[in-house]
Amino acid sequence: MKVSQILHSGVPTLSFEVFPPKTSDSIDKVRSATEEIAELHPSFMSVTYGAGGGTGHYTLEIAENLIRKKNVPLLAHLTCVDSTREGILSRLGEFRAAGVENIMALRGDIPKEPRLPRENWAYAHANELMREVRDYGGFCIGGACYPETHPESLSRRDDIAYLKEKVDCGCEFLTTQMFFDNNILFNFMYHLREAGVNVPVLAGIMPVTNAVQIRRIMQISGTQLPQRFKALLDRFGSDPEAMMQAGIAYATDQIIDLYANGVEHVHVYTMNKPVVARKLTENLSAILGK
Ligand code: FAD
């Protein structure tokens, strides 16, 4: 099923993101965790992709397994940095053959040690990949957006202008980078709509269950942590069970506030943890009518 169809069906959605393994050692573990998450019947699931494509076959494998065994609507991520056109077209063919109907078209972070000489890169930005996927035909296309502005952007205005370009190149919905203060999202939505970007926006929520991991992610993404959230990290960060409980409660609270204020679509970064996905699904069951 196409994600655009799900997003336009008039009901709030809750979808889950998982990531593939980096090596074959953990493929069985990831396969079974992602199957467990699919059994919770999210609106759809997304599978991330390693920039440069070196581990892209694992994305394909996890996506294909979820479609075949669990029949869950599937969004496969695809990055175009450090890639040739032939490589991208070949991957699109593989996704098509596996039954993938939706592509999250991304640039990916610029690698420190690229596989290919730069002059061989076929795409500079995500919008060029979106155009390619649109011309290929038959896929629903999603893209990334950044409520706190992409770290490479000189200004929010530029960042949003490029989002408009993405939509013009075939992007049918946008998923946000994680954020921990809903006011940041409400403010961003206002600027998006003002700039004429009118596609559905999925709010990306990360239930934080590991303090070390979130500090590392913060350094990379530049995401702001509100004081209330920092207090949780400081107080419970060294106790994994307490941190898990506090992180799920914080994410639940954030999601309920989003739905209550008219945000219709929430995409959860599950970090491949079925327990997190299950607890959130339970906490939101009446709100989502499940
Ligand atoms: P772009 O849209 O190309 O934007 C990158 C920068 O260039 C921005 O500063 C933008 O303002 C600017 N820009 C955009 N278009 C143009 C243009 N035409 N001309 C000049 N400047 C332009 N990474 C992965 O490796 N794998 C994943 O699976 C993955 N999934 C993600 C999912 C979500 C929801 C999000 C938010 C991010 C994800 N990322 C993933 C990270 C993403 O790849 C990085 O943030 C990357 O640096 C930018 O990707 P993009 O698609 O947003 O790039």
mmCIF file of C-alpha atoms and ligand atoms in Angstrom:
data_model
loop_
_atom_site.group_PDB
_atom_site.id
_atom_site.type_symbol
_atom_site.label_atom_id
_atom_site.label_comp_id
_atom_site.label_asym_id
_atom_site.label_seq_id
_atom_site.Cartn_x
_atom_site.Cartn_y
_atom_site.Cartn_z
ATOM 1 C CA MET A 1 0.000 0.000 0.000
ATOM 2 C CA LYS A 2 1.152 3.537 -0.747
ATOM 3 C CA VAL A 3 2.029 5.672 2.302
ATOM 4 C CA SER A 4 0.314 8.684 0.657
ATOM 5 C CA GLN A 5 -2.966 6.729 0.652
ATOM 6 C CA ILE A 6 -2.554 5.938 4.378
ATOM 7 C CA LEU A 7 -1.758 9.564 5.221
ATOM 8 C CA HIS A 8 -4.793 10.868 3.350
ATOM 9 C CA SER A 9 -7.238 8.375 4.871
ATOM 10 C CA GLY A 10 -8.394 10.893 7.510
ATOM 11 C CA VAL A 11 -7.286 8.977 10.623
ATOM 12 C CA PRO A 12 -4.255 9.691 12.821
ATOM 13 C CA THR A 13 -1.301 7.432 12.074
ATOM 14 C CA LEU A 14 1.457 5.907 14.178
ATOM 15 C CA SER A 15 4.309 4.384 12.179
ATOM 16 C CA PHE A 16 7.593 2.779 13.232
ATOM 17 C CA GLU A 17 11.152 3.047 11.945
ATOM 18 C CA VAL A 18 13.680 0.221 12.190
ATOM 19 C CA PHE A 19 17.251 -0.102 10.961
ATOM 20 C CA PRO A 20 19.006 -3.013 9.219
ATOM 21 C CA PRO A 21 22.125 -4.729 10.600
ATOM 22 C CA LYS A 22 25.594 -3.563 9.542
ATOM 23 C CA THR A 23 26.908 -7.130 9.256
ATOM 24 C CA SER A 24 25.398 -10.552 8.587
ATOM 25 C CA ASP A 25 26.055 -11.663 12.219
ATOM 26 C CA SER A 26 22.990 -9.881 13.552
ATOM 27 C CA ILE A 27 20.575 -10.348 10.650
ATOM 28 C CA ASP A 28 18.499 -12.997 12.476
ATOM 29 C CA LYS A 29 18.203 -10.820 15.577
ATOM 30 C CA VAL A 30 17.115 -7.778 13.537
ATOM 31 C CA ARG A 31 14.714 -9.861 11.462
ATOM 32 C CA SER A 32 12.944 -11.175 14.535
ATOM 33 C CA ALA A 33 12.861 -7.770 16.348
ATOM 34 C CA THR A 34 11.359 -6.094 13.281
ATOM 35 C CA GLU A 35 8.792 -8.872 12.874
ATOM 36 C CA GLU A 36 7.733 -8.392 16.507
ATOM 37 C CA ILE A 37 7.331 -4.665 15.865
ATOM 38 C CA ALA A 38 5.241 -5.365 12.741
ATOM 39 C CA GLU A 39 2.888 -7.553 14.800
ATOM 40 C CA LEU A 40 1.769 -4.381 16.631
ATOM 41 C CA HIS A 41 0.074 -3.274 13.369
ATOM 42 C CA PRO A 42 1.649 0.159 12.894
ATOM 43 C CA SER A 43 0.213 2.306 10.079
ATOM 44 C CA PHE A 44 3.402 1.442 8.168
ATOM 45 C CA MET A 45 7.078 0.688 8.851
ATOM 46 C CA SER A 46 10.226 2.245 7.453
ATOM 47 C CA VAL A 47 13.653 0.623 7.104
ATOM 48 C CA THR A 48 16.695 2.914 7.044
ATOM 49 C CA TYR A 49 19.606 2.732 4.567
ATOM 50 C CA GLY A 50 23.342 3.164 5.137
ATOM 51 C CA ALA A 51 24.645 6.237 3.268
ATOM 52 C CA GLY A 52 26.693 5.187 0.243
ATOM 53 C CA GLY A 53 24.740 1.955 -0.162
ATOM 54 C CA GLY A 54 27.395 -0.471 1.156
ATOM 55 C CA THR A 55 24.850 -2.180 3.432
ATOM 56 C CA GLY A 56 21.798 -1.479 1.256
ATOM 57 C CA HIS A 57 21.241 -5.174 0.617
ATOM 58 C CA TYR A 58 20.346 -5.559 4.324
ATOM 59 C CA THR A 59 17.705 -2.828 3.968
ATOM 60 C CA LEU A 60 16.308 -4.785 1.053
ATOM 61 C CA GLU A 61 16.412 -8.046 2.997
ATOM 62 C CA ILE A 62 14.639 -6.657 6.096
ATOM 63 C CA ALA A 63 12.060 -4.806 3.960
ATOM 64 C CA GLU A 64 11.310 -7.847 1.825
ATOM 65 C CA ASN A 65 10.952 -10.066 4.900
ATOM 66 C CA LEU A 66 8.441 -7.664 6.513
ATOM 67 C CA ILE A 67 6.377 -7.416 3.333
ATOM 68 C CA ARG A 68 6.373 -11.152 2.699
ATOM 69 C CA LYS A 69 5.821 -12.377 6.265
ATOM 70 C CA LYS A 70 3.873 -9.554 7.897
ATOM 71 C CA ASN A 71 2.221 -7.783 4.979
ATOM 72 C CA VAL A 72 2.970 -4.414 6.590
ATOM 73 C CA PRO A 73 2.961 -1.290 4.355
ATOM 74 C CA LEU A 74 6.671 -0.635 3.855
ATOM 75 C CA LEU A 75 8.756 2.475 3.248
ATOM 76 C CA ALA A 76 12.354 1.708 2.221
ATOM 77 C CA HIS A 77 14.910 4.474 2.719
ATOM 78 C CA LEU A 78 17.410 5.125 -0.077
ATOM 79 C CA THR A 79 20.380 7.513 -0.017
ATOM 80 C CA CYS A 80 22.055 8.922 -3.129
ATOM 81 C CA VAL A 81 25.329 10.362 -1.796
ATOM 82 C CA ASP A 82 28.460 8.612 -3.124
ATOM 83 C CA SER A 83 26.327 6.726 -5.669
ATOM 84 C CA THR A 84 26.153 6.286 -9.424
ATOM 85 C CA ARG A 85 22.933 6.457 -11.416
ATOM 86 C CA GLU A 86 23.357 2.781 -12.396
ATOM 87 C CA GLY A 87 23.611 1.810 -8.711
ATOM 88 C CA ILE A 88 20.453 3.714 -7.794
ATOM 89 C CA LEU A 89 18.456 2.344 -10.752
ATOM 90 C CA SER A 90 19.555 -1.160 -9.914
ATOM 91 C CA ARG A 91 18.486 -0.728 -6.247
ATOM 92 C CA LEU A 92 15.114 0.666 -7.345
ATOM 93 C CA GLY A 93 14.657 -2.440 -9.491
ATOM 94 C CA GLU A 94 15.419 -4.645 -6.485
ATOM 95 C CA PHE A 95 12.970 -2.724 -4.285
ATOM 96 C CA ARG A 96 10.294 -3.022 -6.965
ATOM 97 C CA ALA A 97 10.858 -6.793 -7.267
ATOM 98 C CA ALA A 98 10.638 -7.137 -3.458
ATOM 99 C CA GLY A 99 7.207 -5.462 -3.401
ATOM 100 C CA VAL A 100 8.354 -2.116 -1.917
ATOM 101 C CA GLU A 101 5.899 0.625 -2.943
ATOM 102 C CA ASN A 102 7.346 3.590 -1.028
ATOM 103 C CA ILE A 103 10.791 5.190 -1.098
ATOM 104 C CA MET A 104 12.169 7.673 1.441
ATOM 105 C CA ALA A 105 14.548 9.544 -0.871
ATOM 106 C CA LEU A 106 17.520 11.019 0.992
ATOM 107 C CA ARG A 107 20.882 12.463 0.231
ATOM 108 C CA GLY A 108 22.650 10.906 3.252
ATOM 109 C CA ASP A 109 25.490 12.468 5.221
ATOM 110 C CA ILE A 110 28.600 13.255 3.171
ATOM 111 C CA PRO A 111 31.052 10.420 3.976
ATOM 112 C CA LYS A 112 34.535 11.234 5.299
ATOM 113 C CA GLU A 113 35.946 8.466 3.111
ATOM 114 C CA PRO A 114 33.806 8.141 -0.016
ATOM 115 C CA ARG A 115 33.823 4.911 -2.034
ATOM 116 C CA LEU A 116 33.712 6.796 -5.354
ATOM 117 C CA PRO A 117 35.613 9.836 -6.648
ATOM 118 C CA ARG A 118 33.352 12.855 -6.209
ATOM 119 C CA GLU A 119 33.085 13.515 -9.941
ATOM 120 C CA ASN A 120 31.342 10.136 -10.264
ATOM 121 C CA TRP A 121 28.540 11.016 -7.819
ATOM 122 C CA ALA A 122 25.344 11.234 -9.833
ATOM 123 C CA TYR A 123 23.302 13.291 -7.357
ATOM 124 C CA ALA A 124 24.134 16.332 -5.219
ATOM 125 C CA HIS A 125 20.871 16.604 -3.258
ATOM 126 C CA ALA A 126 17.820 14.595 -2.276
ATOM 127 C CA ASN A 127 15.585 16.470 -4.726
ATOM 128 C CA GLU A 128 17.646 15.036 -7.621
ATOM 129 C CA LEU A 129 17.052 11.524 -6.297
ATOM 130 C CA MET A 130 13.343 12.301 -5.945
ATOM 131 C CA ARG A 131 13.227 13.339 -9.601
ATOM 132 C CA GLU A 132 14.954 10.064 -10.516
ATOM 133 C CA VAL A 133 12.519 7.961 -8.469
ATOM 134 C CA ARG A 134 9.550 9.869 -9.889
ATOM 135 C CA ASP A 135 10.788 9.301 -13.450
ATOM 136 C CA TYR A 136 11.344 5.620 -12.654
ATOM 137 C CA GLY A 137 7.636 5.516 -11.821
ATOM 138 C CA GLY A 138 5.296 3.656 -9.497
ATOM 139 C CA PHE A 139 6.745 4.593 -6.082
ATOM 140 C CA CYS A 140 5.270 6.941 -3.484
ATOM 141 C CA ILE A 141 8.131 9.270 -2.427
ATOM 142 C CA GLY A 142 8.918 10.709 1.005
ATOM 143 C CA GLY A 143 11.669 13.064 2.186
ATOM 144 C CA ALA A 144 13.375 14.366 5.318
ATOM 145 C CA CYS A 145 12.883 17.757 6.985
ATOM 146 C CA TYR A 146 14.476 19.470 9.959
ATOM 147 C CA PRO A 147 12.406 21.511 12.462
ATOM 148 C CA GLU A 148 15.665 22.856 13.925
ATOM 149 C CA THR A 149 17.166 23.396 10.440
ATOM 150 C CA HIS A 150 19.625 21.022 8.755
ATOM 151 C CA PRO A 151 23.152 21.486 10.233
ATOM 152 C CA GLU A 152 24.577 22.449 6.805
ATOM 153 C CA SER A 153 21.930 25.107 6.116
ATOM 154 C CA LEU A 154 22.784 28.766 6.328
ATOM 155 C CA SER A 155 19.223 29.721 7.250
ATOM 156 C CA ARG A 156 15.782 28.286 7.915
ATOM 157 C CA ARG A 157 14.490 30.199 4.913
ATOM 158 C CA ASP A 158 16.952 28.384 2.576
ATOM 159 C CA ASP A 159 16.203 25.032 4.175
ATOM 160 C CA ILE A 160 12.461 25.458 3.653
ATOM 161 C CA ALA A 161 12.941 26.741 0.087
ATOM 162 C CA TYR A 162 14.767 23.491 -0.697
ATOM 163 C CA LEU A 163 11.898 21.523 0.854
ATOM 164 C CA LYS A 164 9.574 23.227 -1.594
ATOM 165 C CA GLU A 165 11.924 22.070 -4.363
ATOM 166 C CA LYS A 166 11.672 18.512 -3.027
ATOM 167 C CA VAL A 167 7.883 18.659 -3.276
ATOM 168 C CA ASP A 168 8.167 20.012 -6.836
ATOM 169 C CA CYS A 169 10.390 16.991 -7.634
ATOM 170 C CA GLY A 170 7.793 14.455 -6.471
ATOM 171 C CA CYS A 171 8.045 14.315 -2.670
ATOM 172 C CA GLU A 172 4.573 13.424 -1.315
ATOM 173 C CA PHE A 173 5.249 13.641 2.423
ATOM 174 C CA LEU A 174 7.985 14.763 4.821
ATOM 175 C CA THR A 175 9.225 13.137 8.014
ATOM 176 C CA THR A 176 10.941 15.310 10.590
ATOM 177 C CA GLN A 177 14.220 14.834 12.355
ATOM 178 C CA MET A 178 13.630 13.989 16.014
ATOM 179 C CA PHE A 179 12.777 16.848 18.368
ATOM 180 C CA PHE A 180 12.018 16.951 22.082
ATOM 181 C CA ASP A 181 10.082 20.198 22.387
ATOM 182 C CA ASN A 182 6.754 20.262 20.539
ATOM 183 C CA ASN A 183 6.797 24.050 20.246
ATOM 184 C CA ILE A 184 9.728 23.662 17.837
ATOM 185 C CA LEU A 185 7.537 21.514 15.581
ATOM 186 C CA PHE A 186 4.503 23.825 15.807
ATOM 187 C CA ASN A 187 6.680 26.792 14.868
ATOM 188 C CA PHE A 188 8.298 24.888 11.972
ATOM 189 C CA MET A 189 4.866 23.811 10.653
ATOM 190 C CA TYR A 190 3.761 27.438 10.616
ATOM 191 C CA HIS A 191 6.791 28.425 8.493
ATOM 192 C CA LEU A 192 6.357 25.422 6.180
ATOM 193 C CA ARG A 193 2.713 26.190 5.453
ATOM 194 C CA GLU A 194 3.509 29.891 5.040
ATOM 195 C CA ALA A 195 6.105 28.941 2.403
ATOM 196 C CA GLY A 196 3.488 26.872 0.557
ATOM 197 C CA VAL A 197 4.788 23.425 1.541
ATOM 198 C CA ASN A 198 1.490 21.622 2.005
ATOM 199 C CA VAL A 199 2.303 17.893 1.929
ATOM 200 C CA PRO A 200 1.619 15.804 5.077
ATOM 201 C CA VAL A 201 4.349 16.083 7.722
ATOM 202 C CA LEU A 202 5.145 13.154 10.012
ATOM 203 C CA ALA A 203 6.504 14.154 13.405
ATOM 204 C CA GLY A 204 9.599 12.066 14.175
ATOM 205 C CA ILE A 205 9.698 10.996 17.821
ATOM 206 C CA MET A 206 12.585 9.206 19.514
ATOM 207 C CA PRO A 207 11.752 7.481 22.813
ATOM 208 C CA VAL A 208 15.075 7.799 24.573
ATOM 209 C CA THR A 209 15.997 4.685 26.509
ATOM 210 C CA ASN A 210 19.762 5.099 26.613
ATOM 211 C CA ALA A 211 21.452 8.260 27.888
ATOM 212 C CA VAL A 212 24.862 7.623 26.266
ATOM 213 C CA GLN A 213 23.319 7.055 22.866
ATOM 214 C CA ILE A 214 21.207 10.222 22.986
ATOM 215 C CA ARG A 215 24.170 12.399 23.969
ATOM 216 C CA ARG A 216 26.016 11.087 20.877
ATOM 217 C CA ILE A 217 23.006 11.677 18.610
ATOM 218 C CA MET A 218 22.632 15.216 19.971
ATOM 219 C CA GLN A 219 26.223 16.013 19.063
ATOM 220 C CA ILE A 220 25.659 14.882 15.463
ATOM 221 C CA SER A 221 22.201 16.331 14.818
ATOM 222 C CA GLY A 222 22.342 19.525 16.892
ATOM 223 C CA THR A 223 18.891 18.787 18.378
ATOM 224 C CA GLN A 224 17.998 20.927 21.420
ATOM 225 C CA LEU A 225 17.158 19.247 24.714
ATOM 226 C CA PRO A 226 14.568 21.026 26.886
ATOM 227 C CA GLN A 227 15.365 21.365 30.593
ATOM 228 C CA ARG A 228 12.603 18.895 31.536
ATOM 229 C CA PHE A 229 14.230 16.278 29.311
ATOM 230 C CA LYS A 230 17.766 17.008 30.548
ATOM 231 C CA ALA A 231 16.525 16.434 34.106
ATOM 232 C CA LEU A 232 15.371 12.921 33.119
ATOM 233 C CA LEU A 233 18.761 12.135 31.603
ATOM 234 C CA ASP A 234 20.607 13.449 34.648
ATOM 235 C CA ARG A 235 18.390 11.672 37.177
ATOM 236 C CA PHE A 236 17.788 8.313 35.425
ATOM 237 C CA GLY A 237 20.535 8.121 32.766
ATOM 238 C CA SER A 238 22.676 5.698 34.727
ATOM 239 C CA ASP A 239 19.809 3.286 35.510
ATOM 240 C CA PRO A 240 18.759 1.512 32.270
ATOM 241 C CA GLU A 241 15.367 0.333 33.559
ATOM 242 C CA ALA A 242 14.438 3.709 35.009
ATOM 243 C CA MET A 243 15.665 5.475 31.849
ATOM 244 C CA MET A 244 13.536 3.169 29.680
ATOM 245 C CA GLN A 245 10.421 3.908 31.757
ATOM 246 C CA ALA A 246 11.075 7.660 31.833
ATOM 247 C CA GLY A 247 11.941 7.795 28.108
ATOM 248 C CA ILE A 248 8.741 5.998 27.083
ATOM 249 C CA ALA A 249 6.644 8.207 29.388
ATOM 250 C CA TYR A 250 8.235 11.368 27.918
ATOM 251 C CA ALA A 251 7.632 10.184 24.327
ATOM 252 C CA THR A 252 4.024 9.205 25.151
ATOM 253 C CA ASP A 253 3.386 12.641 26.615
ATOM 254 C CA GLN A 254 4.950 14.326 23.585
ATOM 255 C CA ILE A 255 2.876 12.247 21.130
ATOM 256 C CA ILE A 256 -0.420 12.849 22.974
ATOM 257 C CA ASP A 257 0.282 16.592 22.950
ATOM 258 C CA LEU A 258 0.990 16.438 19.193
ATOM 259 C CA TYR A 259 -2.264 14.601 18.400
ATOM 260 C CA ALA A 260 -4.192 16.907 20.758
ATOM 261 C CA ASN A 261 -2.874 19.922 18.848
ATOM 262 C CA GLY A 262 -3.795 18.686 15.393
ATOM 263 C CA VAL A 263 -0.668 16.826 14.281
ATOM 264 C CA GLU A 264 -2.058 13.743 12.559
ATOM 265 C CA HIS A 265 1.009 11.639 11.837
ATOM 266 C CA VAL A 266 3.713 10.429 14.212
ATOM 267 C CA HIS A 267 6.712 8.343 13.148
ATOM 268 C CA VAL A 268 8.592 6.654 15.997
ATOM 269 C CA TYR A 269 12.304 5.855 15.888
ATOM 270 C CA THR A 270 12.039 2.479 17.651
ATOM 271 C CA MET A 271 15.796 1.692 17.572
ATOM 272 C CA ASN A 272 14.658 -1.903 16.870
ATOM 273 C CA LYS A 273 13.239 -2.286 20.381
ATOM 274 C CA PRO A 274 9.930 -4.192 20.328
ATOM 275 C CA VAL A 275 9.308 -3.377 23.993
ATOM 276 C CA VAL A 276 9.383 0.360 23.235
ATOM 277 C CA ALA A 277 7.029 0.005 20.274
ATOM 278 C CA ARG A 278 4.683 -2.216 22.308
ATOM 279 C CA LYS A 279 4.508 0.113 25.328
ATOM 280 C CA LEU A 280 3.835 3.139 23.116
ATOM 281 C CA THR A 281 1.127 1.274 21.189
ATOM 282 C CA GLU A 282 -0.533 0.312 24.491
ATOM 283 C CA ASN A 283 -0.251 3.846 25.895
ATOM 284 C CA LEU A 284 -1.939 5.291 22.795
ATOM 285 C CA SER A 285 -4.490 2.531 22.157
ATOM 286 C CA ALA A 286 -7.668 4.475 22.972
ATOM 287 C CA ILE A 287 -6.339 7.640 21.347
ATOM 288 C CA LEU A 288 -5.702 5.757 18.106
ATOM 289 C CA GLY A 289 -8.879 3.676 18.447
ATOM 290 C CA LYS A 290 -7.031 0.356 18.584
HETATM 291 P P1 FAD B 1 19.059 17.259 1.253
HETATM 292 O O1 FAD B 1 17.586 17.468 1.125
HETATM 293 O O2 FAD B 1 19.851 17.156 0.025
HETATM 294 O O3 FAD B 1 19.587 18.440 2.200
HETATM 295 C C1 FAD B 1 20.944 18.487 2.652
HETATM 296 C C2 FAD B 1 21.376 19.949 2.814
HETATM 297 O O4 FAD B 1 21.451 20.568 1.522
HETATM 298 C C3 FAD B 1 20.411 20.807 3.623
HETATM 299 O O5 FAD B 1 21.177 21.761 4.310
HETATM 300 C C4 FAD B 1 19.537 21.463 2.567
HETATM 301 O O6 FAD B 1 18.993 22.712 2.999
HETATM 302 C C5 FAD B 1 20.505 21.632 1.411
HETATM 303 N N1 FAD B 1 19.869 21.489 0.101
HETATM 304 C C6 FAD B 1 18.823 20.689 -0.227
HETATM 305 N N2 FAD B 1 18.540 20.772 -1.532
HETATM 306 C C7 FAD B 1 19.454 21.638 -2.060
HETATM 307 C C8 FAD B 1 19.692 22.136 -3.373
HETATM 308 N N3 FAD B 1 18.928 21.756 -4.399
HETATM 309 N N4 FAD B 1 20.720 23.012 -3.549
HETATM 310 C C9 FAD B 1 21.508 23.406 -2.498
HETATM 311 N N5 FAD B 1 21.311 22.978 -1.235
HETATM 312 C C10 FAD B 1 20.295 22.091 -1.014
HETATM 313 N N6 FAD B 1 20.569 9.067 6.617
HETATM 314 C C11 FAD B 1 20.960 7.860 6.143
HETATM 315 O O7 FAD B 1 22.146 7.687 5.803
HETATM 316 N N7 FAD B 1 20.082 6.813 6.016
HETATM 317 C C12 FAD B 1 18.770 6.940 6.361
HETATM 318 O O8 FAD B 1 18.008 5.982 6.229
HETATM 319 C C13 FAD B 1 18.323 8.206 6.869
HETATM 320 N N8 FAD B 1 17.030 8.392 7.211
HETATM 321 C C14 FAD B 1 16.622 9.644 7.648
HETATM 322 C C15 FAD B 1 15.263 9.840 7.962
HETATM 323 C C16 FAD B 1 14.819 11.075 8.423
HETATM 324 C C17 FAD B 1 13.374 11.261 8.766
HETATM 325 C C18 FAD B 1 15.738 12.140 8.579
HETATM 326 C C19 FAD B 1 15.271 13.464 9.086
HETATM 327 C C20 FAD B 1 17.082 11.959 8.247
HETATM 328 C C21 FAD B 1 17.533 10.713 7.787
HETATM 329 N N9 FAD B 1 18.870 10.499 7.432
HETATM 330 C C22 FAD B 1 19.266 9.263 6.980
HETATM 331 C C23 FAD B 1 19.876 11.567 7.599
HETATM 332 C C24 FAD B 1 20.062 12.384 6.303
HETATM 333 O O9 FAD B 1 20.573 11.565 5.292
HETATM 334 C C25 FAD B 1 21.039 13.529 6.605
HETATM 335 O O10 FAD B 1 20.437 14.457 7.476
HETATM 336 C C26 FAD B 1 21.645 14.226 5.388
HETATM 337 O O11 FAD B 1 22.687 15.084 5.845
HETATM 338 C C27 FAD B 1 20.672 15.086 4.590
HETATM 339 O O12 FAD B 1 19.789 14.323 3.867
HETATM 340 P P2 FAD B 1 18.557 15.034 3.099
HETATM 341 O O13 FAD B 1 17.860 13.982 2.352
HETATM 342 O O14 FAD B 1 17.772 15.859 4.042
HETATM 343 O O15 FAD B 1 19.398 15.972 2.112
#
